[in-house]
Amino acid sequence: MLRRLNMDARKDVAEKYREAAELGKLPDVPAAFVFGDGTGSEKIVLVGEAPGKDEVREGRPFVGAAGKILDDFLKRSGIPRDQLYITNSVKYRLARPGKRQGTLANRPVKKFELEYCSSWLRNELDIIRPALVVTLGNTALAAVGMALGAELKDNIGELHGKALSGQCFSEGQAFTLIPLYHPASLIYNRDLRDDYEKDLQEVKKCAQSIL
Ligand code: URA
């Protein structure tokens, strides 16, 4: 089911890009898509922002430098790797031309991109029906809010580490959502580290009650 979804959704996003590009609104269709990683039978879903250079090269989320983020998350949350489905809010690299000619750099997401990828994420969650969803950073929080049509403020500063409940999939199954800061942001803002530590304990507690 996930395979079918990925094929259809990739076509759908590329088509939306093409239509908008024809109207002169957008750059080219993204060159490569990186799908979520897992079988779909996992109980916990981790949602990041978007694949980077390494992810596009390997075709999997959270590898290369970001693989360390993932390893650290798994170790400290106590979640076994096979219970975690890993995906991103946007399934292609958010790239812009880099400073050196011929290179690419990462850039922030645009709202229309979250909208284009929103039903993709929603359908992933609908198929997997996890008991716990963990978002990394403001973009992922906004993306999950948008995907579920939930009244979620994309305000990580207020919502981080809180176990939010009452959100529902289309057939009414409840799950818990815990927003975390994106670990990459801790590199630039060391003040967030203590909060991130505490928030991870919340994830651990919730995961233990589920697994
Ligand atoms: N790699 C990903 O796949 N997602 C992120 O959010 C960061 C790095």
Short mmCIF file of C-alpha atoms and ligand atoms in Angstrom, two decimals:
data_model
loop_
_atom_site.label_atom_id
_atom_site.label_comp_id
_atom_site.label_asym_id
_atom_site.label_seq_id
_atom_site.Cartn_x
_atom_site.Cartn_y
_atom_site.Cartn_z
CA MET A 1 0.00 0.00 0.00
CA LEU A 2 2.84 2.38 0.85
CA ARG A 3 4.55 1.61 -2.43
CA ARG A 4 1.44 2.42 -4.41
CA LEU A 5 0.93 5.61 -2.39
CA ASN A 6 4.52 6.73 -3.04
CA MET A 7 4.24 6.15 -6.77
CA ASP A 8 0.94 7.99 -7.05
CA ALA A 9 1.95 10.85 -4.74
CA ARG A 10 5.26 11.42 -6.51
CA LYS A 11 3.38 11.74 -9.80
CA ASP A 12 0.84 14.06 -8.22
CA VAL A 13 3.46 16.43 -6.73
CA ALA A 14 5.47 16.48 -9.96
CA GLU A 15 2.28 17.30 -11.88
CA LYS A 16 1.42 20.17 -9.52
CA TYR A 17 4.93 21.55 -10.02
CA ARG A 18 4.66 21.27 -13.78
CA GLU A 19 1.33 23.09 -13.86
CA ALA A 20 2.62 25.90 -11.64
CA ALA A 21 5.89 26.12 -13.63
CA GLU A 22 3.89 26.60 -16.81
CA LEU A 23 2.26 29.61 -15.19
CA GLY A 24 5.76 30.90 -14.44
CA LYS A 25 5.35 30.52 -10.71
CA LEU A 26 7.86 27.85 -9.80
CA PRO A 27 11.24 26.32 -10.56
CA ASP A 28 11.61 22.92 -12.21
CA VAL A 29 10.04 19.74 -10.89
CA PRO A 30 12.24 18.30 -8.11
CA ALA A 31 14.80 15.93 -9.56
CA ALA A 32 14.57 13.17 -6.95
CA PHE A 33 12.13 12.06 -4.29
CA VAL A 34 13.02 10.26 -1.05
CA PHE A 35 10.24 8.09 0.34
CA GLY A 36 9.56 7.20 3.96
CA ASP A 37 11.59 4.31 5.38
CA GLY A 38 9.80 1.36 6.96
CA THR A 39 7.34 -1.40 6.27
CA GLY A 40 4.24 0.43 7.46
CA SER A 41 3.68 -1.91 10.41
CA GLU A 42 5.59 0.32 12.86
CA LYS A 43 3.81 1.82 15.87
CA ILE A 44 5.78 5.05 15.92
CA VAL A 45 6.35 7.58 13.13
CA LEU A 46 9.13 10.16 13.09
CA VAL A 47 8.55 13.14 10.79
CA GLY A 48 11.52 15.31 9.74
CA GLU A 49 11.67 18.31 7.43
CA ALA A 50 13.10 17.26 4.07
CA PRO A 51 15.88 15.05 2.70
CA GLY A 52 19.32 16.59 2.25
CA LYS A 53 22.14 15.82 -0.13
CA ASP A 54 23.10 12.49 1.47
CA GLU A 55 19.49 11.32 1.64
CA VAL A 56 18.98 12.04 -2.06
CA ARG A 57 22.18 10.16 -2.91
CA GLU A 58 21.18 7.11 -0.85
CA GLY A 59 17.43 7.34 -1.41
CA ARG A 60 16.64 7.09 2.33
CA PRO A 61 15.78 9.66 5.02
CA PHE A 62 18.19 10.47 7.87
CA VAL A 63 21.44 9.02 6.55
CA GLY A 64 24.90 10.61 6.34
CA ALA A 65 25.34 13.40 8.86
CA ALA A 66 21.64 13.23 9.80
CA GLY A 67 22.10 9.52 10.53
CA LYS A 68 23.84 10.57 13.74
CA ILE A 69 20.72 12.51 14.71
CA LEU A 70 18.67 9.38 14.15
CA ASP A 71 21.03 7.09 16.08
CA ASP A 72 21.03 9.49 19.01
CA PHE A 73 17.23 9.73 18.93
CA LEU A 74 16.86 5.93 18.92
CA LYS A 75 19.37 5.44 21.72
CA ARG A 76 17.89 8.04 24.03
CA SER A 77 14.21 7.39 23.33
CA GLY A 78 14.70 3.61 23.72
CA ILE A 79 12.66 3.00 20.57
CA PRO A 80 13.78 -0.07 18.62
CA ARG A 81 14.63 0.83 15.01
CA ASP A 82 12.08 -1.68 13.69
CA GLN A 83 9.27 0.11 15.52
CA LEU A 84 10.02 3.43 13.86
CA TYR A 85 8.80 4.54 10.46
CA ILE A 86 10.81 7.54 9.31
CA THR A 87 9.54 10.10 6.86
CA ASN A 88 9.76 13.78 5.94
CA SER A 89 7.27 16.62 5.55
CA VAL A 90 8.54 17.27 2.03
CA LYS A 91 9.92 14.33 0.06
CA TYR A 92 12.53 16.15 -2.04
CA ARG A 93 15.54 18.28 -1.25
CA LEU A 94 14.76 21.93 -0.57
CA ALA A 95 17.63 23.21 -2.66
CA ARG A 96 18.85 26.48 -4.07
CA PRO A 97 22.03 27.27 -6.01
CA GLY A 98 25.06 27.23 -3.68
CA LYS A 99 27.77 29.88 -3.43
CA ARG A 100 30.17 27.88 -5.56
CA GLN A 101 29.07 27.36 -9.13
CA GLY A 102 27.41 24.05 -9.80
CA THR A 103 26.68 23.35 -6.11
CA LEU A 104 23.40 23.29 -4.22
CA ALA A 105 22.60 24.52 -0.73
CA ASN A 106 19.57 23.82 1.46
CA ARG A 107 16.84 26.44 1.83
CA PRO A 108 13.72 26.87 3.99
CA VAL A 109 10.46 25.27 2.90
CA LYS A 110 7.78 27.35 1.17
CA LYS A 111 4.17 27.11 2.23
CA PHE A 112 2.96 25.84 -1.14
CA GLU A 113 5.43 22.94 -0.82
CA LEU A 114 3.88 21.84 2.45
CA GLU A 115 0.50 22.05 0.77
CA TYR A 116 1.66 20.01 -2.23
CA CYS A 117 3.02 17.26 0.04
CA SER A 118 0.30 17.42 2.66
CA SER A 119 -2.00 14.66 1.39
CA TRP A 120 1.06 12.43 0.86
CA LEU A 121 1.91 12.67 4.55
CA ARG A 122 -1.70 12.29 5.57
CA ASN A 123 -2.09 9.12 3.52
CA GLU A 124 1.11 7.70 4.96
CA LEU A 125 -0.24 8.21 8.47
CA ASP A 126 -3.60 6.81 7.44
CA ILE A 127 -2.01 3.61 6.15
CA ILE A 128 0.38 3.15 9.09
CA ARG A 129 -2.01 4.28 11.83
CA PRO A 130 0.73 4.77 14.43
CA ALA A 131 0.07 5.14 18.14
CA LEU A 132 2.70 7.88 18.42
CA VAL A 133 3.89 10.55 15.99
CA VAL A 134 7.04 12.53 16.81
CA THR A 135 7.76 15.66 14.77
CA LEU A 136 11.19 17.28 14.51
CA GLY A 137 11.05 21.06 14.21
CA ASN A 138 8.49 23.65 13.24
CA THR A 139 8.15 22.54 9.63
CA ALA A 140 7.21 18.99 10.59
CA LEU A 141 4.78 20.25 13.20
CA ALA A 142 3.13 22.51 10.62
CA ALA A 143 3.11 19.68 8.07
CA VAL A 144 1.38 17.22 10.41
CA GLY A 145 -1.11 19.91 11.43
CA MET A 146 -1.87 20.63 7.79
CA ALA A 147 -2.04 16.93 6.85
CA LEU A 148 -4.60 16.23 9.56
CA GLY A 149 -6.52 19.47 9.17
CA ALA A 150 -5.92 19.94 12.90
CA GLU A 151 -6.01 23.20 14.76
CA LEU A 152 -2.30 22.99 15.49
CA LYS A 153 -0.29 26.15 15.82
CA ASP A 154 3.08 25.58 14.24
CA ASN A 155 4.61 26.98 17.38
CA ILE A 156 7.32 24.65 18.50
CA GLY A 157 8.37 27.02 21.28
CA GLU A 158 5.02 26.49 22.95
CA LEU A 159 4.21 22.90 22.05
CA HIS A 160 7.57 21.10 22.27
CA GLY A 161 7.60 18.07 24.57
CA LYS A 162 3.84 18.10 25.12
CA ALA A 163 1.96 14.87 24.52
CA LEU A 164 -0.92 16.13 22.40
CA SER A 165 -3.85 13.86 21.84
CA GLY A 166 -7.30 13.83 20.37
CA GLN A 167 -6.17 14.13 16.78
CA CYS A 168 -7.74 11.50 14.58
CA PHE A 169 -7.11 9.64 11.36
CA SER A 170 -9.92 9.45 8.86
CA GLU A 171 -11.54 6.48 10.55
CA GLY A 172 -11.30 8.00 13.97
CA GLN A 173 -8.29 6.33 15.57
CA ALA A 174 -6.60 8.48 18.16
CA PHE A 175 -2.84 8.85 18.51
CA THR A 176 -0.40 10.88 20.52
CA LEU A 177 1.68 13.62 18.92
CA ILE A 178 4.85 14.85 20.58
CA PRO A 179 6.58 17.79 18.86
CA LEU A 180 10.34 18.08 19.40
CA TYR A 181 12.82 20.73 18.37
CA HIS A 182 14.73 19.68 15.28
CA PRO A 183 18.02 18.29 16.63
CA ALA A 184 19.86 20.20 13.89
CA SER A 185 18.67 23.45 15.47
CA LEU A 186 20.47 22.57 18.72
CA ILE A 187 23.77 23.10 16.93
CA TYR A 188 22.97 26.79 16.49
CA ASN A 189 20.94 27.29 19.63
CA ARG A 190 22.56 25.55 22.59
CA ASP A 191 19.95 26.97 24.96
CA LEU A 192 17.42 24.48 23.61
CA ARG A 193 19.45 21.44 24.66
CA ASP A 194 17.99 21.04 28.13
CA ASP A 195 14.46 21.29 26.77
CA TYR A 196 15.26 18.72 24.08
CA GLU A 197 16.60 16.33 26.73
CA LYS A 198 13.42 16.65 28.79
CA ASP A 199 11.23 16.28 25.72
CA LEU A 200 13.00 13.07 24.76
CA GLN A 201 12.14 11.65 28.18
CA GLU A 202 8.49 12.34 27.39
CA VAL A 203 8.87 10.45 24.10
CA LYS A 204 10.55 7.56 25.95
CA LYS A 205 7.75 7.37 28.50
CA CYS A 206 5.08 7.40 25.83
CA ALA A 207 6.93 4.82 23.67
CA GLN A 208 7.26 2.48 26.68
CA SER A 209 3.53 2.58 27.24
CA ILE A 210 2.88 1.66 23.61
CA LEU A 211 5.51 -0.96 22.79
N1 URA B 1 17.47 14.42 6.91
C1 URA B 1 16.15 14.15 6.72
O1 URA B 1 15.79 13.20 6.04
N2 URA B 1 15.26 14.96 7.31
C2 URA B 1 15.61 16.00 8.07
O2 URA B 1 14.73 16.69 8.61
C3 URA B 1 16.99 16.25 8.25
C4 URA B 1 17.89 15.45 7.65
#
